[in-house]
mmCIF file with all atom_site columns, C-alpha atoms in Angstrom:
data_model
loop_
_atom_site.group_PDB
_atom_site.id
_atom_site.type_symbol
_atom_site.label_atom_id
_atom_site.label_alt_id
_atom_site.label_comp_id
_atom_site.label_asym_id
_atom_site.label_entity_id
_atom_site.label_seq_id
_atom_site.pdbx_PDB_ins_code
_atom_site.Cartn_x
_atom_site.Cartn_y
_atom_site.Cartn_z
_atom_site.occupancy
_atom_site.B_iso_or_equiv
_atom_site.pdbx_formal_charge
_atom_site.auth_seq_id
_atom_site.auth_comp_id
_atom_site.auth_asym_id
_atom_site.auth_atom_id
_atom_site.pdbx_PDB_model_num
ATOM 1   C CA . MET A 1 1   ? 21.701 21.643 34.772 1.00 92.00 ? 911  MET A CA 1
ATOM 2   C CA . ARG A 1 2   ? 23.271 18.343 34.518 1.00 96.00 ? 912  ARG A CA 1
ATOM 3   C CA . LEU A 1 3   ? 20.957 15.600 36.182 1.00 97.00 ? 913  LEU A CA 1
ATOM 4   C CA . LEU A 1 4   ? 21.449 11.994 36.615 1.00 97.00 ? 914  LEU A CA 1
ATOM 5   C CA . PHE A 1 5   ? 18.631 9.702  37.575 1.00 96.00 ? 915  PHE A CA 1
ATOM 6   C CA . VAL A 1 6   ? 19.356 6.384  39.340 1.00 94.00 ? 916  VAL A CA 1
ATOM 7   C CA . CYS A 1 7   ? 17.378 3.507  40.588 1.00 91.00 ? 917  CYS A CA 1
ATOM 8   C CA . VAL A 1 8   ? 17.790 -0.252 40.692 1.00 89.00 ? 918  VAL A CA 1
ATOM 9   C CA . GLY A 1 9   ? 16.578 -1.465 37.301 1.00 92.00 ? 919  GLY A CA 1
ATOM 10  C CA . ASN A 1 10  ? 16.753 1.740  35.255 1.00 95.00 ? 920  ASN A CA 1
ATOM 11  C CA . THR A 1 11  ? 13.723 0.162  33.389 1.00 96.00 ? 921  THR A CA 1
ATOM 12  C CA . CYS A 1 12  ? 10.793 2.693  34.424 1.00 96.00 ? 922  CYS A CA 1
ATOM 13  C CA . ARG A 1 13  ? 11.095 5.732  36.670 1.00 96.00 ? 923  ARG A CA 1
ATOM 14  C CA . SER A 1 14  ? 14.469 6.874  36.061 1.00 97.00 ? 924  SER A CA 1
ATOM 15  C CA . GLN A 1 15  ? 14.020 6.464  32.183 1.00 98.00 ? 925  GLN A CA 1
ATOM 16  C CA . MET A 1 16  ? 10.894 8.514  32.186 1.00 98.00 ? 926  MET A CA 1
ATOM 17  C CA . ALA A 1 17  ? 12.770 11.261 34.228 1.00 98.00 ? 927  ALA A CA 1
ATOM 18  C CA . GLU A 1 18  ? 15.651 11.202 31.675 1.00 98.00 ? 928  GLU A CA 1
ATOM 19  C CA . ALA A 1 19  ? 13.294 11.731 28.657 1.00 98.00 ? 929  ALA A CA 1
ATOM 20  C CA . LEU A 1 20  ? 11.120 14.301 30.425 1.00 98.00 ? 930  LEU A CA 1
ATOM 21  C CA . ALA A 1 21  ? 14.190 16.148 31.927 1.00 97.00 ? 931  ALA A CA 1
ATOM 22  C CA . LYS A 1 22  ? 15.613 16.229 28.109 1.00 97.00 ? 932  LYS A CA 1
ATOM 23  C CA . GLU A 1 23  ? 12.306 17.637 26.910 1.00 95.00 ? 933  GLU A CA 1
ATOM 24  C CA . MET A 1 24  ? 12.515 20.352 29.402 1.00 95.00 ? 934  MET A CA 1
ATOM 25  C CA . GLY A 1 25  ? 15.933 21.480 28.417 1.00 94.00 ? 935  GLY A CA 1
ATOM 26  C CA . PHE A 1 26  ? 18.130 19.781 31.065 1.00 96.00 ? 936  PHE A CA 1
ATOM 27  C CA . GLU A 1 27  ? 21.074 17.528 30.226 1.00 96.00 ? 937  GLU A CA 1
ATOM 28  C CA . ALA A 1 28  ? 20.201 14.259 31.708 1.00 97.00 ? 938  ALA A CA 1
ATOM 29  C CA . GLN A 1 29  ? 20.895 10.599 31.828 1.00 97.00 ? 939  GLN A CA 1
ATOM 30  C CA . SER A 1 30  ? 19.681 7.597  33.977 1.00 97.00 ? 940  SER A CA 1
ATOM 31  C CA . ALA A 1 31  ? 21.262 4.400  35.301 1.00 95.00 ? 941  ALA A CA 1
ATOM 32  C CA . GLY A 1 32  ? 20.631 1.548  37.776 1.00 92.00 ? 942  GLY A CA 1
ATOM 33  C CA . THR A 1 33  ? 22.509 -0.544 40.175 1.00 89.00 ? 943  THR A CA 1
ATOM 34  C CA . HIS A 1 34  ? 21.241 -3.702 38.582 1.00 90.00 ? 944  HIS A CA 1
ATOM 35  C CA . PRO A 1 35  ? 19.978 -2.481 35.370 1.00 94.00 ? 945  PRO A CA 1
ATOM 36  C CA . GLY A 1 36  ? 17.341 -4.579 33.588 1.00 95.00 ? 946  GLY A CA 1
ATOM 37  C CA . LYS A 1 37  ? 17.334 -5.764 29.789 1.00 96.00 ? 947  LYS A CA 1
ATOM 38  C CA . GLU A 1 38  ? 14.828 -3.076 28.192 1.00 96.00 ? 948  GLU A CA 1
ATOM 39  C CA . ILE A 1 39  ? 12.934 0.046  29.139 1.00 97.00 ? 949  ILE A CA 1
ATOM 40  C CA . ALA A 1 40  ? 9.274  -1.070 30.291 1.00 97.00 ? 950  ALA A CA 1
ATOM 41  C CA . LYS A 1 41  ? 6.763  -0.993 27.489 1.00 97.00 ? 951  LYS A CA 1
ATOM 42  C CA . ASN A 1 42  ? 4.122  1.191  29.453 1.00 97.00 ? 952  ASN A CA 1
ATOM 43  C CA . ALA A 1 43  ? 6.847  3.607  30.531 1.00 98.00 ? 953  ALA A CA 1
ATOM 44  C CA . ILE A 1 44  ? 7.561  4.125  26.818 1.00 97.00 ? 954  ILE A CA 1
ATOM 45  C CA . LYS A 1 45  ? 3.861  4.349  26.128 1.00 98.00 ? 955  LYS A CA 1
ATOM 46  C CA . VAL A 1 46  ? 3.138  7.049  28.819 1.00 98.00 ? 956  VAL A CA 1
ATOM 47  C CA . ILE A 1 47  ? 6.030  9.248  27.584 1.00 98.00 ? 957  ILE A CA 1
ATOM 48  C CA . GLU A 1 48  ? 4.973  9.169  24.142 1.00 97.00 ? 958  GLU A CA 1
ATOM 49  C CA . GLU A 1 49  ? 1.284  9.988  25.042 1.00 98.00 ? 959  GLU A CA 1
ATOM 50  C CA . LEU A 1 50  ? 2.856  13.235 25.782 1.00 97.00 ? 960  LEU A CA 1
ATOM 51  C CA . GLY A 1 51  ? 4.539  13.473 22.007 1.00 96.00 ? 961  GLY A CA 1
ATOM 52  C CA . PHE A 1 52  ? 7.819  12.609 23.426 1.00 95.00 ? 962  PHE A CA 1
ATOM 53  C CA . GLN A 1 53  ? 10.350 9.947  22.723 1.00 91.00 ? 963  GLN A CA 1
ATOM 54  C CA . MET A 1 54  ? 12.976 7.951  24.489 1.00 94.00 ? 964  MET A CA 1
ATOM 55  C CA . LYS A 1 55  ? 15.005 7.320  21.415 1.00 89.00 ? 965  LYS A CA 1
ATOM 56  C CA . GLY A 1 56  ? 18.649 6.120  22.025 1.00 93.00 ? 966  GLY A CA 1
ATOM 57  C CA . GLN A 1 57  ? 17.606 5.367  25.660 1.00 97.00 ? 967  GLN A CA 1
ATOM 58  C CA . PHE A 1 58  ? 18.354 2.047  27.208 1.00 97.00 ? 968  PHE A CA 1
ATOM 59  C CA . PRO A 1 59  ? 18.982 0.379  30.625 1.00 97.00 ? 969  PRO A CA 1
ATOM 60  C CA . LYS A 1 60  ? 22.633 1.089  31.702 1.00 96.00 ? 970  LYS A CA 1
ATOM 61  C CA . SER A 1 61  ? 24.603 0.311  34.829 1.00 94.00 ? 971  SER A CA 1
ATOM 62  C CA . ILE A 1 62  ? 25.852 2.995  37.109 1.00 92.00 ? 972  ILE A CA 1
ATOM 63  C CA . ASP A 1 63  ? 29.375 1.699  36.734 1.00 90.00 ? 973  ASP A CA 1
ATOM 64  C CA . SER A 1 64  ? 29.392 2.867  33.130 1.00 91.00 ? 974  SER A CA 1
ATOM 65  C CA . ILE A 1 65  ? 28.366 6.627  34.009 1.00 91.00 ? 975  ILE A CA 1
ATOM 66  C CA . GLU A 1 66  ? 31.238 9.236  34.855 1.00 90.00 ? 976  GLU A CA 1
ATOM 67  C CA . THR A 1 67  ? 28.944 10.597 37.768 1.00 89.00 ? 977  THR A CA 1
ATOM 68  C CA . SER A 1 68  ? 31.234 13.428 38.768 1.00 90.00 ? 978  SER A CA 1
ATOM 69  C CA . LYS A 1 69  ? 30.061 15.405 35.682 1.00 93.00 ? 979  LYS A CA 1
ATOM 70  C CA . TYR A 1 70  ? 26.512 15.656 37.122 1.00 95.00 ? 980  TYR A CA 1
ATOM 71  C CA . GLU A 1 71  ? 25.441 18.703 39.307 1.00 94.00 ? 981  GLU A CA 1
ATOM 72  C CA . LYS A 1 72  ? 22.562 16.675 40.706 1.00 95.00 ? 982  LYS A CA 1
ATOM 73  C CA . ILE A 1 73  ? 21.944 12.907 41.402 1.00 94.00 ? 983  ILE A CA 1
ATOM 74  C CA . ILE A 1 74  ? 18.606 11.923 42.001 1.00 95.00 ? 984  ILE A CA 1
ATOM 75  C CA . SER A 1 75  ? 17.548 8.490  43.568 1.00 93.00 ? 985  SER A CA 1
ATOM 76  C CA . MET A 1 76  ? 13.885 7.607  42.338 1.00 94.00 ? 986  MET A CA 1
ATOM 77  C CA . GLY A 1 77  ? 12.866 6.359  45.717 1.00 85.00 ? 987  GLY A CA 1
ATOM 78  C CA . CYS A 1 78  ? 14.165 2.832  45.675 1.00 69.00 ? 988  CYS A CA 1
ATOM 79  C CA . GLY A 1 79  ? 16.800 2.882  48.609 1.00 67.00 ? 989  GLY A CA 1
ATOM 80  C CA . VAL A 1 80  ? 19.694 3.118  46.076 1.00 64.00 ? 990  VAL A CA 1
ATOM 81  C CA . GLU A 1 81  ? 23.050 3.332  48.149 1.00 61.00 ? 991  GLU A CA 1
ATOM 82  C CA . CYS A 1 82  ? 26.342 3.547  46.739 1.00 61.00 ? 992  CYS A CA 1
ATOM 83  C CA . PRO A 1 83  ? 29.154 4.382  48.795 1.00 57.00 ? 993  PRO A CA 1
ATOM 84  C CA . ASN A 1 84  ? 30.927 6.346  46.112 1.00 68.00 ? 994  ASN A CA 1
ATOM 85  C CA . LEU A 1 85  ? 27.593 7.860  44.615 1.00 78.00 ? 995  LEU A CA 1
ATOM 86  C CA . PRO A 1 86  ? 26.746 11.377 46.010 1.00 83.00 ? 996  PRO A CA 1
ATOM 87  C CA . ILE A 1 87  ? 22.940 11.338 46.082 1.00 86.00 ? 997  ILE A CA 1
ATOM 88  C CA . SER A 1 88  ? 21.613 14.838 46.086 1.00 89.00 ? 998  SER A CA 1
ATOM 89  C CA . THR A 1 89  ? 17.970 13.873 46.897 1.00 91.00 ? 999  THR A CA 1
ATOM 90  C CA . ASP A 1 90  ? 15.427 10.743 46.652 1.00 91.00 ? 1000 ASP A CA 1
ATOM 91  C CA . TRP A 1 91  ? 12.111 11.509 45.212 1.00 95.00 ? 1001 TRP A CA 1
ATOM 92  C CA . GLY A 1 92  ? 10.571 8.696  46.878 1.00 92.00 ? 1002 GLY A CA 1
ATOM 93  C CA . LEU A 1 93  ? 8.585  7.406  43.964 1.00 94.00 ? 1003 LEU A CA 1
ATOM 94  C CA . ASP A 1 94  ? 7.212  3.818  43.990 1.00 92.00 ? 1004 ASP A CA 1
ATOM 95  C CA . ASP A 1 95  ? 8.398  1.553  41.201 1.00 92.00 ? 1005 ASP A CA 1
ATOM 96  C CA . PRO A 1 96  ? 5.488  1.007  38.708 1.00 94.00 ? 1006 PRO A CA 1
ATOM 97  C CA . VAL A 1 97  ? 6.730  -2.089 37.504 1.00 91.00 ? 1007 VAL A CA 1
ATOM 98  C CA . GLY A 1 98  ? 3.951  -4.670 37.392 1.00 91.00 ? 1008 GLY A CA 1
ATOM 99  C CA . ASN A 1 99  ? 1.177  -2.117 37.782 1.00 96.00 ? 1009 ASN A CA 1
ATOM 100 C CA . ASP A 1 100 ? -1.508 -1.037 35.307 1.00 97.00 ? 1010 ASP A CA 1
ATOM 101 C CA . ILE A 1 101 ? -0.914 1.872  32.765 1.00 97.00 ? 1011 ILE A CA 1
ATOM 102 C CA . ASP A 1 102 ? -2.727 4.387  35.043 1.00 98.00 ? 1012 ASP A CA 1
ATOM 103 C CA . TYR A 1 103 ? 0.006  3.673  37.688 1.00 98.00 ? 1013 TYR A CA 1
ATOM 104 C CA . TYR A 1 104 ? 2.692  4.297  35.235 1.00 98.00 ? 1014 TYR A CA 1
ATOM 105 C CA . ARG A 1 105 ? 0.818  7.797  34.328 1.00 98.00 ? 1015 ARG A CA 1
ATOM 106 C CA . ASN A 1 106 ? 0.570  8.920  37.816 1.00 98.00 ? 1016 ASN A CA 1
ATOM 107 C CA . THR A 1 107 ? 4.264  8.300  38.299 1.00 97.00 ? 1017 THR A CA 1
ATOM 108 C CA . ARG A 1 108 ? 5.037  10.186 35.098 1.00 98.00 ? 1018 ARG A CA 1
ATOM 109 C CA . ASP A 1 109 ? 2.950  12.994 36.310 1.00 98.00 ? 1019 ASP A CA 1
ATOM 110 C CA . LEU A 1 110 ? 4.643  12.984 39.701 1.00 98.00 ? 1020 LEU A CA 1
ATOM 111 C CA . ILE A 1 111 ? 8.111  13.242 37.897 1.00 98.00 ? 1021 ILE A CA 1
ATOM 112 C CA . LEU A 1 112 ? 6.823  16.344 35.809 1.00 97.00 ? 1022 LEU A CA 1
ATOM 113 C CA . GLN A 1 113 ? 5.803  17.976 38.999 1.00 97.00 ? 1023 GLN A CA 1
ATOM 114 C CA . LYS A 1 114 ? 9.400  17.354 40.632 1.00 97.00 ? 1024 LYS A CA 1
ATOM 115 C CA . LEU A 1 115 ? 10.966 18.469 37.259 1.00 97.00 ? 1025 LEU A CA 1
ATOM 116 C CA . GLU A 1 116 ? 8.974  21.751 36.896 1.00 96.00 ? 1026 GLU A CA 1
ATOM 117 C CA . LYS A 1 117 ? 9.848  22.446 40.651 1.00 95.00 ? 1027 LYS A CA 1
ATOM 118 C CA . LEU A 1 118 ? 13.577 21.870 39.943 1.00 93.00 ? 1028 LEU A CA 1
ATOM 119 C CA . SER A 1 119 ? 13.400 23.941 36.749 1.00 90.00 ? 1029 SER A CA 1
ATOM 120 C CA . GLN A 1 120 ? 11.768 26.876 38.748 1.00 87.00 ? 1030 GLN A CA 1
ATOM 121 C CA . THR A 1 121 ? 14.493 26.677 41.412 1.00 80.00 ? 1031 THR A CA 1
ATOM 122 C CA . GLN A 1 122 ? 16.996 26.898 38.683 1.00 71.00 ? 1032 GLN A CA 1
ATOM 123 C CA . THR A 1 123 ? 15.471 29.946 37.190 1.00 64.00 ? 1033 THR A CA 1
ATOM 124 C CA . ASP A 1 124 ? 15.231 31.813 40.546 1.00 59.00 ? 1034 ASP A CA 1
ATOM 125 C CA . ALA A 1 125 ? 18.829 31.232 41.249 1.00 50.00 ? 1035 ALA A CA 1
#
């Protein structure tokens, strides 16, 4: 399944989701409506704690992505609304930016739970 994770800054939640989804065997990418300059250091750290990497990932604009090739477009919970972007679901996750490392870990773990459910529905189909 091809997944696209979208948010505003594309520096935390969507980047973590992209990395975790790839590790789980999904084809995944992330983008933002107003991308930041770099991935949040705490986002990188909590992914590395699991032994995973974010190599090659960087914040990018939704305008640079061919969205029609994705089977599911998932908003991370930041109220992303684009008239030409068919959001499949909104995961309703609070942005960890500006919070401590434990907040990032909690967000990472919530993303993992949601990806595991998505993976189960894919194998049940």
